[in-house]
Amino acid sequence: MGVIKHFGSGISRDDSSGSSGINAEYGGPRSSIPFESSKTHTIHCSLLVYQQPTTNPQPVFRSYQKMSSKSERPFVIFVLGGPGSGKGTQCAKIVANFGFVHLSAGDLLREEQNSGSPFGAMISDMIKNGQIVPAHVTVGLLKKAMEKSPVKKFLIDGFPRNTDNNECWINTMSEEVDTRFILFFDCPEEVMEARILKRGDSSVVRRDDDNLATIKKRFNTYKDLTIPVVEIYEKIGKVKRIDANRPPEDVYKDVNQIFSAL
């Protein structure tokens, strides 16, 4: 895998060393780690992410074991749609009928926020402001949850939310999983807004982000950052688009047809 060392604002990889280990010099926090080698490729995600300087800094993510073929890998379907598009409702039906594990990126972040982790306050602030949590945090939580699961078919709900998420996922997880397609729930903004406000009024425990000010920020984030990810996958024929402006049972008829064909 070569030797990793700092250069400028990132880290370079020297593939000519022939080393199978990874050595890194600590140089402070990094939000993006490009690698350079004789094979000329760039990685824009934090495959190795360090906490604040300590005597013996430790990477959050370590090297992973490569699978030999796609057939041996867990497979993943991304589930995207605007806030209130009904992703969670449909995921529950898919889990019940097709045996998938449902991983909600938002739920994992909220759990991490409440766990007392060093990332908790940052996650809380970003969720309240409708912002996207750094890719290395979200990918790390998803990877950890997948490793714990005995079932190896995953619906990943609410991810990737921007191109940084997508690049980090590809460069961190492409050797570990087979990412099939995006299941995209397409729904008008005014319909989603009404659903979220109704959800907030009827919930016993109100989510921090179920208020009108945060909803508007979330919609803007969705349009500006998430829709471009959907467009990237559409260009390579890896989007299954569902009309979500219908009753849940009608939406599920289309979902069931897609998953029955897998």
mmCIF file of C-alpha atoms in Angstrom:
data_model
loop_
_atom_site.group_PDB
_atom_site.id
_atom_site.type_symbol
_atom_site.label_atom_id
_atom_site.label_comp_id
_atom_site.label_asym_id
_atom_site.label_seq_id
_atom_site.Cartn_x
_atom_site.Cartn_y
_atom_site.Cartn_z
ATOM 1 C CA MET A 1 0.000 0.000 0.000
ATOM 2 C CA GLY A 2 3.047 2.238 0.224
ATOM 3 C CA VAL A 3 4.235 4.855 2.655
ATOM 4 C CA ILE A 4 2.062 7.820 3.505
ATOM 5 C CA LYS A 5 3.746 11.086 4.356
ATOM 6 C CA HIS A 6 2.738 14.716 4.606
ATOM 7 C CA PHE A 7 3.160 17.147 1.751
ATOM 8 C CA GLY A 8 1.886 20.695 1.867
ATOM 9 C CA SER A 9 -1.737 20.633 2.950
ATOM 10 C CA GLY A 10 -2.206 16.896 2.558
ATOM 11 C CA ILE A 11 -0.522 13.495 2.566
ATOM 12 C CA SER A 12 1.316 11.765 -0.269
ATOM 13 C CA ARG A 13 1.661 8.053 -0.887
ATOM 14 C CA ASP A 14 4.834 6.539 -2.331
ATOM 15 C CA ASP A 15 3.831 3.297 -4.050
ATOM 16 C CA SER A 16 7.405 2.534 -5.036
ATOM 17 C CA SER A 17 8.376 1.497 -1.512
ATOM 18 C CA GLY A 18 6.731 -1.903 -1.771
ATOM 19 C CA SER A 19 5.728 -1.686 1.867
ATOM 20 C CA SER A 20 2.481 -3.358 2.886
ATOM 21 C CA GLY A 21 2.089 -1.196 5.963
ATOM 22 C CA ILE A 22 0.986 2.399 6.416
ATOM 23 C CA ASN A 23 3.157 4.955 8.165
ATOM 24 C CA ALA A 24 1.952 8.505 8.706
ATOM 25 C CA GLU A 25 3.507 11.543 10.246
ATOM 26 C CA TYR A 26 1.132 13.548 12.372
ATOM 27 C CA GLY A 27 0.570 17.049 11.112
ATOM 28 C CA GLY A 28 -2.671 18.159 12.751
ATOM 29 C CA PRO A 29 -6.309 17.725 11.705
ATOM 30 C CA ARG A 30 -7.103 17.151 8.046
ATOM 31 C CA SER A 31 -10.519 17.431 6.429
ATOM 32 C CA SER A 32 -9.285 16.183 3.068
ATOM 33 C CA ILE A 33 -6.361 13.863 2.371
ATOM 34 C CA PRO A 34 -5.247 13.647 -1.261
ATOM 35 C CA PHE A 35 -2.911 10.775 -2.102
ATOM 36 C CA GLU A 36 -0.394 10.870 -4.928
ATOM 37 C CA SER A 37 1.440 7.920 -6.438
ATOM 38 C CA SER A 38 2.972 6.648 -9.627
ATOM 39 C CA LYS A 39 -0.493 5.356 -10.507
ATOM 40 C CA THR A 40 -1.820 8.960 -10.360
ATOM 41 C CA HIS A 41 -5.032 9.036 -8.409
ATOM 42 C CA THR A 42 -6.478 11.492 -5.913
ATOM 43 C CA ILE A 43 -8.564 10.723 -2.856
ATOM 44 C CA HIS A 44 -10.611 13.552 -1.365
ATOM 45 C CA CYS A 45 -11.639 11.955 1.906
ATOM 46 C CA SER A 46 -10.214 11.366 5.320
ATOM 47 C CA LEU A 47 -9.141 7.745 5.130
ATOM 48 C CA LEU A 48 -6.804 8.515 8.003
ATOM 49 C CA VAL A 49 -8.153 11.197 10.304
ATOM 50 C CA TYR A 50 -6.408 12.345 13.454
ATOM 51 C CA GLN A 51 -7.793 13.816 16.626
ATOM 52 C CA GLN A 52 -6.214 16.876 18.210
ATOM 53 C CA PRO A 53 -2.453 16.458 18.796
ATOM 54 C CA THR A 54 -1.494 14.033 21.552
ATOM 55 C CA THR A 55 1.698 12.262 22.559
ATOM 56 C CA ASN A 56 0.745 9.218 20.496
ATOM 57 C CA PRO A 57 -1.867 10.275 17.932
ATOM 58 C CA GLN A 58 -4.025 7.456 16.613
ATOM 59 C CA PRO A 59 -5.909 7.331 13.294
ATOM 60 C CA VAL A 60 -9.684 7.095 13.502
ATOM 61 C CA PHE A 61 -9.789 4.790 10.482
ATOM 62 C CA ARG A 62 -7.283 2.046 9.860
ATOM 63 C CA SER A 63 -6.465 -0.009 6.789
ATOM 64 C CA TYR A 64 -9.124 -2.457 5.676
ATOM 65 C CA GLN A 65 -8.962 -5.955 4.194
ATOM 66 C CA LYS A 66 -9.851 -6.100 0.510
ATOM 67 C CA MET A 67 -12.431 -8.606 -0.657
ATOM 68 C CA SER A 68 -11.499 -10.736 -3.653
ATOM 69 C CA SER A 69 -14.690 -10.294 -5.684
ATOM 70 C CA LYS A 70 -17.975 -8.409 -5.697
ATOM 71 C CA SER A 71 -19.906 -11.602 -4.950
ATOM 72 C CA GLU A 72 -18.166 -11.850 -1.566
ATOM 73 C CA ARG A 73 -18.890 -8.273 -0.558
ATOM 74 C CA PRO A 74 -21.897 -6.890 1.295
ATOM 75 C CA PHE A 75 -24.092 -4.894 -1.041
ATOM 76 C CA VAL A 76 -25.460 -1.432 -0.472
ATOM 77 C CA ILE A 77 -28.356 0.567 -1.846
ATOM 78 C CA PHE A 78 -28.375 4.285 -1.098
ATOM 79 C CA VAL A 79 -31.768 5.794 -0.284
ATOM 80 C CA LEU A 80 -32.146 9.502 -1.034
ATOM 81 C CA GLY A 81 -34.937 12.038 -1.132
ATOM 82 C CA GLY A 82 -35.732 15.349 0.472
ATOM 83 C CA PRO A 83 -36.653 15.697 4.146
ATOM 84 C CA GLY A 84 -40.172 14.329 4.503
ATOM 85 C CA SER A 85 -40.145 12.369 1.245
ATOM 86 C CA GLY A 86 -41.050 9.146 3.075
ATOM 87 C CA LYS A 87 -37.687 7.357 2.910
ATOM 88 C CA GLY A 88 -37.955 5.951 6.414
ATOM 89 C CA THR A 89 -41.450 4.556 5.889
ATOM 90 C CA GLN A 90 -40.436 2.767 2.707
ATOM 91 C CA CYS A 91 -37.184 1.478 4.206
ATOM 92 C CA ALA A 92 -39.157 -0.177 7.008
ATOM 93 C CA LYS A 93 -41.244 -2.047 4.425
ATOM 94 C CA ILE A 94 -38.148 -3.138 2.491
ATOM 95 C CA VAL A 95 -36.553 -4.442 5.700
ATOM 96 C CA ALA A 96 -39.702 -6.401 6.606
ATOM 97 C CA ASN A 97 -40.175 -7.946 3.164
ATOM 98 C CA PHE A 98 -36.669 -8.319 1.744
ATOM 99 C CA GLY A 99 -34.401 -8.814 4.767
ATOM 100 C CA PHE A 100 -32.242 -5.704 4.411
ATOM 101 C CA VAL A 101 -30.587 -3.848 7.278
ATOM 102 C CA HIS A 102 -31.679 -0.210 7.407
ATOM 103 C CA LEU A 103 -28.935 2.245 8.367
ATOM 104 C CA SER A 104 -30.064 5.842 8.701
ATOM 105 C CA ALA A 105 -27.132 8.235 8.472
ATOM 106 C CA GLY A 106 -29.158 10.833 10.374
ATOM 107 C CA ASP A 107 -30.045 8.416 13.180
ATOM 108 C CA LEU A 108 -26.430 7.286 13.525
ATOM 109 C CA LEU A 109 -25.315 10.918 13.770
ATOM 110 C CA ARG A 110 -27.965 11.682 16.397
ATOM 111 C CA GLU A 111 -26.864 8.625 18.406
ATOM 112 C CA GLU A 112 -23.258 9.786 18.199
ATOM 113 C CA GLN A 113 -24.347 13.281 19.227
ATOM 114 C CA ASN A 114 -25.920 11.881 22.408
ATOM 115 C CA SER A 115 -23.128 9.430 23.204
ATOM 116 C CA GLY A 116 -20.737 11.916 24.764
ATOM 117 C CA SER A 117 -18.240 11.489 21.914
ATOM 118 C CA PRO A 118 -15.842 14.329 21.010
ATOM 119 C CA PHE A 119 -17.861 14.797 17.814
ATOM 120 C CA GLY A 120 -21.157 15.246 19.704
ATOM 121 C CA ALA A 121 -21.248 19.044 20.032
ATOM 122 C CA MET A 122 -20.126 19.562 16.445
ATOM 123 C CA ILE A 123 -22.791 17.166 15.133
ATOM 124 C CA SER A 124 -25.468 18.872 17.243
ATOM 125 C CA ASP A 125 -24.618 22.327 15.931
ATOM 126 C CA MET A 126 -24.502 21.201 12.317
ATOM 127 C CA ILE A 127 -27.821 19.324 12.490
ATOM 128 C CA LYS A 128 -29.558 22.322 14.057
ATOM 129 C CA ASN A 129 -28.230 24.535 11.265
ATOM 130 C CA GLY A 130 -29.228 22.129 8.506
ATOM 131 C CA GLN A 131 -25.588 21.560 7.580
ATOM 132 C CA ILE A 132 -23.833 18.380 6.488
ATOM 133 C CA VAL A 133 -21.534 16.695 8.986
ATOM 134 C CA PRO A 134 -17.971 16.075 7.651
ATOM 135 C CA ALA A 135 -17.744 13.004 5.442
ATOM 136 C CA HIS A 136 -15.154 11.135 7.507
ATOM 137 C CA VAL A 137 -17.441 11.187 10.551
ATOM 138 C CA THR A 138 -20.495 9.849 8.711
ATOM 139 C CA VAL A 139 -18.592 7.220 6.722
ATOM 140 C CA GLY A 140 -16.862 6.055 9.900
ATOM 141 C CA LEU A 141 -20.207 5.581 11.700
ATOM 142 C CA LEU A 142 -21.705 3.717 8.735
ATOM 143 C CA LYS A 143 -18.650 1.466 8.405
ATOM 144 C CA LYS A 144 -18.761 0.626 12.119
ATOM 145 C CA ALA A 145 -22.483 -0.215 11.979
ATOM 146 C CA MET A 146 -22.010 -2.422 8.913
ATOM 147 C CA GLU A 147 -19.164 -4.350 10.512
ATOM 148 C CA LYS A 148 -21.403 -5.177 13.491
ATOM 149 C CA SER A 149 -24.216 -6.578 11.348
ATOM 150 C CA PRO A 150 -24.489 -10.316 10.582
ATOM 151 C CA VAL A 151 -26.737 -9.438 7.609
ATOM 152 C CA LYS A 152 -24.830 -8.070 4.635
ATOM 153 C CA LYS A 153 -27.557 -6.313 2.634
ATOM 154 C CA PHE A 154 -27.828 -2.641 3.541
ATOM 155 C CA LEU A 155 -30.142 0.256 2.848
ATOM 156 C CA ILE A 156 -28.226 3.425 3.670
ATOM 157 C CA ASP A 157 -30.803 6.141 4.179
ATOM 158 C CA GLY A 158 -29.892 9.828 3.800
ATOM 159 C CA PHE A 159 -26.439 9.266 2.332
ATOM 160 C CA PRO A 160 -24.460 10.425 0.372
ATOM 161 C CA ARG A 161 -25.730 13.946 0.981
ATOM 162 C CA ASN A 162 -23.074 15.737 -1.064
ATOM 163 C CA THR A 163 -20.220 14.999 -3.456
ATOM 164 C CA ASP A 164 -17.702 14.970 -0.595
ATOM 165 C CA ASN A 165 -19.728 12.200 1.088
ATOM 166 C CA ASN A 166 -19.791 10.306 -2.188
ATOM 167 C CA GLU A 167 -16.060 10.620 -2.877
ATOM 168 C CA CYS A 168 -15.182 9.621 0.679
ATOM 169 C CA TRP A 169 -17.469 6.586 0.439
ATOM 170 C CA ILE A 170 -16.002 5.482 -2.894
ATOM 171 C CA ASN A 171 -12.407 5.857 -1.779
ATOM 172 C CA THR A 172 -12.910 4.326 1.662
ATOM 173 C CA MET A 173 -15.480 1.592 0.952
ATOM 174 C CA SER A 174 -15.309 0.620 -2.733
ATOM 175 C CA GLU A 175 -13.023 -2.335 -1.993
ATOM 176 C CA GLU A 176 -15.307 -3.537 0.812
ATOM 177 C CA VAL A 177 -18.842 -3.257 -0.556
ATOM 178 C CA ASP A 178 -20.791 -3.452 -3.809
ATOM 179 C CA THR A 179 -22.794 -0.237 -4.146
ATOM 180 C CA ARG A 180 -25.713 -1.046 -6.478
ATOM 181 C CA PHE A 181 -27.757 2.131 -7.041
ATOM 182 C CA ILE A 182 -29.600 5.082 -5.499
ATOM 183 C CA LEU A 183 -33.276 4.589 -4.662
ATOM 184 C CA PHE A 184 -34.504 8.163 -5.068
ATOM 185 C CA PHE A 185 -37.838 9.383 -3.677
ATOM 186 C CA ASP A 186 -38.872 12.414 -5.698
ATOM 187 C CA CYS A 187 -41.375 14.687 -3.936
ATOM 188 C CA PRO A 188 -42.345 18.403 -4.217
ATOM 189 C CA GLU A 189 -40.915 20.669 -1.533
ATOM 190 C CA GLU A 190 -44.299 21.970 -0.333
ATOM 191 C CA VAL A 191 -45.530 18.411 0.227
ATOM 192 C CA MET A 192 -42.406 17.472 2.177
ATOM 193 C CA GLU A 193 -42.648 20.624 4.303
ATOM 194 C CA ALA A 194 -46.250 19.846 5.280
ATOM 195 C CA ARG A 195 -45.312 16.271 6.198
ATOM 196 C CA ILE A 196 -42.412 17.359 8.414
ATOM 197 C CA LEU A 197 -44.475 19.939 10.288
ATOM 198 C CA LYS A 198 -47.215 17.367 10.829
ATOM 199 C CA ARG A 199 -44.623 14.870 12.074
ATOM 200 C CA GLY A 200 -43.274 17.428 14.542
ATOM 201 C CA ASP A 201 -46.740 18.211 15.898
ATOM 202 C CA SER A 202 -47.659 14.549 16.365
ATOM 203 C CA SER A 203 -44.362 13.195 17.730
ATOM 204 C CA VAL A 204 -43.995 12.475 21.436
ATOM 205 C CA VAL A 205 -40.342 13.478 21.195
ATOM 206 C CA ARG A 206 -39.815 16.354 18.776
ATOM 207 C CA ARG A 207 -36.657 16.249 16.664
ATOM 208 C CA ASP A 208 -34.406 19.305 16.890
ATOM 209 C CA ASP A 209 -34.580 19.744 13.120
ATOM 210 C CA ASP A 210 -38.402 19.516 12.810
ATOM 211 C CA ASN A 211 -39.005 23.262 12.874
ATOM 212 C CA LEU A 212 -39.733 25.633 9.998
ATOM 213 C CA ALA A 213 -36.432 27.556 10.124
ATOM 214 C CA THR A 214 -34.320 24.393 10.071
ATOM 215 C CA ILE A 215 -36.582 22.759 7.480
ATOM 216 C CA LYS A 216 -35.896 25.618 5.046
ATOM 217 C CA LYS A 217 -32.151 25.248 5.595
ATOM 218 C CA ARG A 218 -32.405 21.485 5.052
ATOM 219 C CA PHE A 219 -34.279 21.989 1.787
ATOM 220 C CA ASN A 220 -31.621 24.402 0.534
ATOM 221 C CA THR A 221 -28.877 21.941 1.473
ATOM 222 C CA TYR A 222 -30.768 19.141 -0.268
ATOM 223 C CA LYS A 223 -31.248 21.110 -3.501
ATOM 224 C CA ASP A 224 -27.740 22.571 -3.624
ATOM 225 C CA LEU A 225 -25.710 19.573 -2.457
ATOM 226 C CA THR A 226 -27.682 16.303 -2.606
ATOM 227 C CA ILE A 227 -29.406 16.644 -5.972
ATOM 228 C CA PRO A 228 -25.995 16.898 -7.748
ATOM 229 C CA VAL A 229 -25.101 13.479 -6.282
ATOM 230 C CA VAL A 230 -28.304 12.002 -7.705
ATOM 231 C CA GLU A 231 -27.442 13.528 -11.079
ATOM 232 C CA ILE A 232 -23.973 11.928 -10.997
ATOM 233 C CA TYR A 233 -25.504 8.469 -10.501
ATOM 234 C CA GLU A 234 -28.214 9.106 -13.098
ATOM 235 C CA LYS A 235 -25.544 9.706 -15.727
ATOM 236 C CA ILE A 236 -24.228 6.172 -15.196
ATOM 237 C CA GLY A 237 -27.678 4.575 -15.006
ATOM 238 C CA LYS A 238 -27.633 3.920 -11.267
ATOM 239 C CA VAL A 239 -30.761 5.729 -10.056
ATOM 240 C CA LYS A 240 -34.194 4.180 -9.468
ATOM 241 C CA ARG A 241 -36.546 7.186 -9.311
ATOM 242 C CA ILE A 242 -39.823 6.861 -7.409
ATOM 243 C CA ASP A 243 -42.732 9.328 -7.427
ATOM 244 C CA ALA A 244 -43.145 9.902 -3.666
ATOM 245 C CA ASN A 245 -46.053 12.353 -3.940
ATOM 246 C CA ARG A 246 -48.552 9.553 -3.398
ATOM 247 C CA PRO A 247 -49.942 7.536 -0.484
ATOM 248 C CA PRO A 248 -47.287 5.244 1.055
ATOM 249 C CA GLU A 249 -48.987 2.056 -0.153
ATOM 250 C CA ASP A 250 -48.917 3.283 -3.765
ATOM 251 C CA VAL A 251 -45.266 4.296 -3.468
ATOM 252 C CA TYR A 252 -44.421 0.861 -2.104
ATOM 253 C CA LYS A 253 -45.885 -0.892 -5.152
ATOM 254 C CA ASP A 254 -43.100 0.635 -7.248
ATOM 255 C CA VAL A 255 -40.499 -0.078 -4.560
ATOM 256 C CA ASN A 256 -41.601 -3.711 -4.319
ATOM 257 C CA GLN A 257 -41.246 -4.146 -8.067
ATOM 258 C CA ILE A 258 -37.639 -2.905 -7.966
ATOM 259 C CA PHE A 259 -36.576 -5.129 -5.076
ATOM 260 C CA SER A 260 -38.382 -8.196 -6.361
ATOM 261 C CA ALA A 261 -36.196 -7.986 -9.454
ATOM 262 C CA LEU A 262 -32.877 -7.952 -7.557
#
